[in-house]
mmCIF file of C-alpha atoms in Angstrom:
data_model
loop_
_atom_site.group_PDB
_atom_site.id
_atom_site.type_symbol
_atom_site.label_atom_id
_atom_site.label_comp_id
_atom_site.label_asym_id
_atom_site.label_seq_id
_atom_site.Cartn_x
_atom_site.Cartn_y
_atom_site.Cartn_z
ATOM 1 C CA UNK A 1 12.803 -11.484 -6.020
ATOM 2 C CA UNK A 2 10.079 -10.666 -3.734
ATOM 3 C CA UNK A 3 9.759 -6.822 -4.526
ATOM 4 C CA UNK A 4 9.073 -8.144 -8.583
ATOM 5 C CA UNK A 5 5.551 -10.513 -7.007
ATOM 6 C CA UNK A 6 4.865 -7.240 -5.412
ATOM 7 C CA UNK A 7 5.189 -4.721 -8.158
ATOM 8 C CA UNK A 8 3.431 -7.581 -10.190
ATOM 9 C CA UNK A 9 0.290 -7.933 -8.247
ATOM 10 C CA UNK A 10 -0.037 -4.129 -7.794
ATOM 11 C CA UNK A 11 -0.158 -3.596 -11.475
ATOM 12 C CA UNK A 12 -3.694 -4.260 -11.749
ATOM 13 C CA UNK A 13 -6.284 -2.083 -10.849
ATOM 14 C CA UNK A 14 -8.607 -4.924 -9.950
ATOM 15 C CA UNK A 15 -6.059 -5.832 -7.589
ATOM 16 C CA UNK A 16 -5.121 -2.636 -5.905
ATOM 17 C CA UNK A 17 -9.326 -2.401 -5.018
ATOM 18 C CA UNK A 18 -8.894 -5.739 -3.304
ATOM 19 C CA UNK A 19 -6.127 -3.809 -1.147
ATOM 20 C CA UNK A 20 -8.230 -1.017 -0.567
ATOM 21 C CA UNK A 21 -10.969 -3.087 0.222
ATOM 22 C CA UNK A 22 -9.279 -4.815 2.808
ATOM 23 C CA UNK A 23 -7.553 -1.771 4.045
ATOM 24 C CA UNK A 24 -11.064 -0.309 4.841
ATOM 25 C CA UNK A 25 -12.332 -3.678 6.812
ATOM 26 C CA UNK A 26 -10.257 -6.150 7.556
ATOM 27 C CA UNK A 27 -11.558 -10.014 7.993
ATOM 28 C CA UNK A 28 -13.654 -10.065 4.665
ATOM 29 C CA UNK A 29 -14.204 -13.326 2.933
ATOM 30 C CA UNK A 30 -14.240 -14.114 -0.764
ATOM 31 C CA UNK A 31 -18.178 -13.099 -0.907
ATOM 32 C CA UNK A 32 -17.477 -9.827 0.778
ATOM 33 C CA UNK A 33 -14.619 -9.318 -1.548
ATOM 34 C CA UNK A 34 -16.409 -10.121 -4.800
ATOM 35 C CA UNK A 35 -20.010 -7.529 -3.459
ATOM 36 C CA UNK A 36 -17.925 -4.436 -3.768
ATOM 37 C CA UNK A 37 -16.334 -5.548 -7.252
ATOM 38 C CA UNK A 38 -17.917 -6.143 -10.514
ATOM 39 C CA UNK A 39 -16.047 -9.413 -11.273
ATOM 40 C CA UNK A 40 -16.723 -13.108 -10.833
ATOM 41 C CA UNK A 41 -15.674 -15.607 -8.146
ATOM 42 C CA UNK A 42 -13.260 -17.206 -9.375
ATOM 43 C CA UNK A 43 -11.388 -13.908 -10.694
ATOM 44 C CA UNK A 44 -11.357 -12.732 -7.283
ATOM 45 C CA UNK A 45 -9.836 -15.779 -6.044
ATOM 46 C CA UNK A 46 -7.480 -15.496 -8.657
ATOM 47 C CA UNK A 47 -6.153 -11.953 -7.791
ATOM 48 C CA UNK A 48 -6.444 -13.269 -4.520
ATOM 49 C CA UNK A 49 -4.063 -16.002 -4.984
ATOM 50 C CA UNK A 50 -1.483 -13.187 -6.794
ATOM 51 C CA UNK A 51 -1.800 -11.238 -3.353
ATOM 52 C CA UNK A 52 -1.426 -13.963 -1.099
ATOM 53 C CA UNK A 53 1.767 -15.082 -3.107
ATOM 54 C CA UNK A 54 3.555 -11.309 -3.191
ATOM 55 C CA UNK A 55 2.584 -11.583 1.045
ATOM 56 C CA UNK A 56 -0.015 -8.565 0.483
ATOM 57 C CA UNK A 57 -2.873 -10.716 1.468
ATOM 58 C CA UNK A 58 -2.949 -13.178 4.217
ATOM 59 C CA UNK A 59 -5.769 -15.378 4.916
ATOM 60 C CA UNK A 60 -7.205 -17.376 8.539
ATOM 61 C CA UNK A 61 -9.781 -19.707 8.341
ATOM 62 C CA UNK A 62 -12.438 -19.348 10.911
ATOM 63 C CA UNK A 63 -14.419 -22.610 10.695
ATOM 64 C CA UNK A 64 -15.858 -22.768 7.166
ATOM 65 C CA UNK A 65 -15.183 -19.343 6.742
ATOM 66 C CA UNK A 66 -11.687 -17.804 5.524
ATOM 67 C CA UNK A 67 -10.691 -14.025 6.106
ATOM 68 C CA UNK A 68 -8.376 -12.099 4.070
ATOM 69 C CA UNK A 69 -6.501 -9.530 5.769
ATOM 70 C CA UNK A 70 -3.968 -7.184 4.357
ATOM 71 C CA UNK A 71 -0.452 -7.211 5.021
ATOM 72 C CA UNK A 72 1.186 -3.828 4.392
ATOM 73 C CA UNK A 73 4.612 -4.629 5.374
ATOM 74 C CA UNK A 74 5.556 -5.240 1.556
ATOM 75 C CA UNK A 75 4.583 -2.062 0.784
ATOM 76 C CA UNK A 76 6.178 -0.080 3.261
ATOM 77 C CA UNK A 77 9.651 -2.428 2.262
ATOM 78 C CA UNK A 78 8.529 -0.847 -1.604
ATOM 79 C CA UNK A 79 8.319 2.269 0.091
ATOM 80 C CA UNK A 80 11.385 2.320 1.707
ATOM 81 C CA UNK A 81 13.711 0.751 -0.918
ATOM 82 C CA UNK A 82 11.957 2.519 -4.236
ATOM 83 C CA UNK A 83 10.198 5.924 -2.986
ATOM 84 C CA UNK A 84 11.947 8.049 -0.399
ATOM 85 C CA UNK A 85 15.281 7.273 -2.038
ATOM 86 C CA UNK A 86 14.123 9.365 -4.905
ATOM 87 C CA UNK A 87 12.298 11.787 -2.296
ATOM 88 C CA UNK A 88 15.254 12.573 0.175
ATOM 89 C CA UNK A 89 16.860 15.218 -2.234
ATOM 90 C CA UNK A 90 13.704 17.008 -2.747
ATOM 91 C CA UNK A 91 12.480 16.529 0.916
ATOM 92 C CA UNK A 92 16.230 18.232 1.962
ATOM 93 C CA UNK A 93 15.734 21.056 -0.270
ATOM 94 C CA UNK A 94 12.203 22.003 0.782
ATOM 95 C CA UNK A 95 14.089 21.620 4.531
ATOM 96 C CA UNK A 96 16.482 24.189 3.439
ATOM 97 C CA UNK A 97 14.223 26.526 2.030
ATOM 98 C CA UNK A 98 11.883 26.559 5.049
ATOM 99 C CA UNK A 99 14.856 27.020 7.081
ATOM 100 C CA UNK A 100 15.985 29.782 5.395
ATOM 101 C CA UNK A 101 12.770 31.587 5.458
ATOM 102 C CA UNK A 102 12.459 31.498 8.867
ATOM 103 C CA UNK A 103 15.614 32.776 9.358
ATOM 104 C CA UNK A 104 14.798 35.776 7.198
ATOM 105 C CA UNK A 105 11.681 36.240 8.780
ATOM 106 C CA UNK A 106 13.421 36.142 12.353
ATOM 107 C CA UNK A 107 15.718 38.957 11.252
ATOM 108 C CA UNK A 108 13.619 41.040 9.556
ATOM 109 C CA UNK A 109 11.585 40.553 13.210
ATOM 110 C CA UNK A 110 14.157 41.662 15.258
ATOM 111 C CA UNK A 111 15.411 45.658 15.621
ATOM 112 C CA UNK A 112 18.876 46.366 15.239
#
């Protein structure tokens, strides 16, 4: 199942600052990647590999050069399937109650 590669390689924290890396600059290479992280080469190529598999990271070579760019589709198919189904009650209730207030509020506002 896709949604298991992607809960996998989000599990680690070295990982998840890959994803934020690329989310803040798109295009980097492996030596950009592995400046802003205090691991080695090859573990960033590793975790790399893990991305690229769950479709978080996608990669273009540019000559000898190969840029990693992030693809948050998975995510938002995470978000969509795992998060606002738990969020809609709560998100309907907090509707209701700021409905209701500003009903009050209008009819406390207007004279009888």
């Amino acid at each position: 199942m896709e949604a298991d590669a992607v809960f996998k390689a989000l599990a680690d924290p070295g990982r998840r600052r890959l994803l934020d890396m690329l989310h803040e600059r798109a295009g980097l290479t492996l030596g950009e990647l592995c400046e802003g992280l205090d691991m080695r080469r090859q573990s960033v190529s590793q975790h790399l590999e893990i991305l690229e598999a769950a479709n978080l990271v996608t990669s273009i070579r540019d000559g000898r050069r190969k840029l990693h760019y992030l693809n948050a589709v998975p995510i938002h198919q995470l978000q969509t399937r795992w998060i606002w189904k738990f969020e809609e009650p709560r998100l309907a209730a907090l509707a209701a109650i700021k409905q209701h207030a500003e009903e009050s509020a209008m009819s406390e506002t207007i004279p009888d």
